[in-house]
Short mmCIF file of C-alpha atoms in Angstrom, two decimals:
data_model
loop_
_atom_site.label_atom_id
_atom_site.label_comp_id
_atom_site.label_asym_id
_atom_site.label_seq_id
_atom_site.Cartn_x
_atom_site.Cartn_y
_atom_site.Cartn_z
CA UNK K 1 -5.53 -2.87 -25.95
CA UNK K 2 -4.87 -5.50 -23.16
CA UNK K 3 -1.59 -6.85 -21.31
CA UNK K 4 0.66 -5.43 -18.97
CA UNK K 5 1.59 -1.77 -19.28
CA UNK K 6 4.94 -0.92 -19.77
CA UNK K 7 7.29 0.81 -17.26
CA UNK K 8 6.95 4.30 -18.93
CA UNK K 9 4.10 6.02 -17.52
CA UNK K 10 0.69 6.30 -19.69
CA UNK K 11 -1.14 9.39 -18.89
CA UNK K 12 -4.83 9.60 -19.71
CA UNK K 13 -7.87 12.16 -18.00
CA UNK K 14 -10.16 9.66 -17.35
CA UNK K 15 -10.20 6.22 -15.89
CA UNK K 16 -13.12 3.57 -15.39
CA UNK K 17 -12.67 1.62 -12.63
CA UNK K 18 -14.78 -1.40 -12.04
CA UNK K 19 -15.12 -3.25 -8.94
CA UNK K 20 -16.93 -6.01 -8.21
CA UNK K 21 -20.18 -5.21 -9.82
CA UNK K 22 -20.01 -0.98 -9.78
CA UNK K 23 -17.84 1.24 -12.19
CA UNK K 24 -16.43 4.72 -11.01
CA UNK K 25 -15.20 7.37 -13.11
CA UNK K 26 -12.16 9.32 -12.23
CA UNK K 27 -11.36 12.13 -13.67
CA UNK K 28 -8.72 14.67 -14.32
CA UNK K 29 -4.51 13.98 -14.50
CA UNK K 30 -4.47 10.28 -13.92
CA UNK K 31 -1.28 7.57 -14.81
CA UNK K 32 -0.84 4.38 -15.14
CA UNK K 33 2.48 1.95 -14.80
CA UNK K 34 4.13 -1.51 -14.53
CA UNK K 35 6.55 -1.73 -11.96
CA UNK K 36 8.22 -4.62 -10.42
CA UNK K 37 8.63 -5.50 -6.99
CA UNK K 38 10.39 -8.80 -5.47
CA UNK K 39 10.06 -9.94 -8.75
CA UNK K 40 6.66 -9.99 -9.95
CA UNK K 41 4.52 -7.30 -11.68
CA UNK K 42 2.20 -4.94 -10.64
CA UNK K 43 0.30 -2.03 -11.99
CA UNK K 44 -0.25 1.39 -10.44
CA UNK K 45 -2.64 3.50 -11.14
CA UNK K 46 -2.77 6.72 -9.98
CA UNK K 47 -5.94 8.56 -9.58
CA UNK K 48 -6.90 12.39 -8.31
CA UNK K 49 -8.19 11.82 -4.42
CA UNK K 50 -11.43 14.39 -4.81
CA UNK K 51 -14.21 11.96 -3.78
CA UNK K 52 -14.24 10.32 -0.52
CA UNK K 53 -16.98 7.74 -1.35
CA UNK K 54 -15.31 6.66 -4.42
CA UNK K 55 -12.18 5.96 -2.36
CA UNK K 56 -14.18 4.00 -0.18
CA UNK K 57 -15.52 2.25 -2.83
CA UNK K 58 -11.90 1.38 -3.87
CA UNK K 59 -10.57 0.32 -0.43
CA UNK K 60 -13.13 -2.16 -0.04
CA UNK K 61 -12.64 -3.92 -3.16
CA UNK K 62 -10.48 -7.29 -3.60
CA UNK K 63 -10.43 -7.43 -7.24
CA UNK K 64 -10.62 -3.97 -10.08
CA UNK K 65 -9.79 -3.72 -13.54
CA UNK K 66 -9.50 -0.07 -15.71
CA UNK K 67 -9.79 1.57 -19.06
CA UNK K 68 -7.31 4.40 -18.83
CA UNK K 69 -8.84 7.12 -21.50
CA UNK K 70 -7.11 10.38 -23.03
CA UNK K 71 -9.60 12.71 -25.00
CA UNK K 72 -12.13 9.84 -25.20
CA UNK K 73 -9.70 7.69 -26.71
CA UNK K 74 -9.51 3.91 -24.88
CA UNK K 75 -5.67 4.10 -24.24
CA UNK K 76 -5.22 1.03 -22.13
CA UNK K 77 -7.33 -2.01 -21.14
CA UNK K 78 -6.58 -3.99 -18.40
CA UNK K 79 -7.06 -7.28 -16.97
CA UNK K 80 -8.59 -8.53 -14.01
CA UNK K 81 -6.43 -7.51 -11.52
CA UNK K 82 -5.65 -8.40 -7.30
CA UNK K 83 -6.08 -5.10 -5.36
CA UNK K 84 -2.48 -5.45 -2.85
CA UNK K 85 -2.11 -1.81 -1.83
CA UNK K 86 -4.07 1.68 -2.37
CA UNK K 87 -1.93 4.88 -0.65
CA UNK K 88 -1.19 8.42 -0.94
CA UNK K 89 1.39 10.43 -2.56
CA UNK K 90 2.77 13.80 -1.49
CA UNK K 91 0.26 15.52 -3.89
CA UNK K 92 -2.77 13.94 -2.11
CA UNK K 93 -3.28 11.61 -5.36
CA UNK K 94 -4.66 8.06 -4.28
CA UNK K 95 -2.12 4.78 -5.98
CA UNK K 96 -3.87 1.73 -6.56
CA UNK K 97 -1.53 -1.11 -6.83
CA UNK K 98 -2.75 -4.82 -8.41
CA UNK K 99 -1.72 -7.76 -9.98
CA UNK K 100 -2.96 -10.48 -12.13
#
């Protein structure tokens, strides 16, 4: 499944990132979403914060895309996307924000 995800939440337990040429695996309670903002679309995905290297990894990247999984089942496939923001929530989760 590829495109842009709606604006109701999808909520999977495992993502695989990929950046540039590395993938890393987050899991637990993760979410993804299409919002819009000035007009143009973005998706947020929101990850659990438990590794510090892996958000490292993130910050540093320019471009990502994700399979969001539930129970080993590919839920969502997205494109390429342009990393604009990465930040916290209350909860300590990590957002990653991109665009195509």
């Amino acid at each position: 499944m590829t495109g842009f995800p709606g604006t109701q939440p999808m909520h999977g337990d495992e993502v695989r990132l990929t950046i540039d040429t590395a993938t890393v695996t987050f899991t637990g309670e993760v979410s993804s979403q299409g919002v819009l903002r000035d007009g143009r679309g973005f998706v947020e995905l929101t990850l659990p914060d438990v590794d510090p290297q892996q958000r490292r990894d993130v910050e540093w990247a320019k471009q990502f895309w994700y399979e969001l999984y539930r129970g080993g089942a590919l839920l969502y496939s997205s494109p390429p996307l342009t990393l604009s923001e990465i930040r916290r929530t209350g909860d300590g989760s990590l957002v990653i924000a991109g665009s195509p």
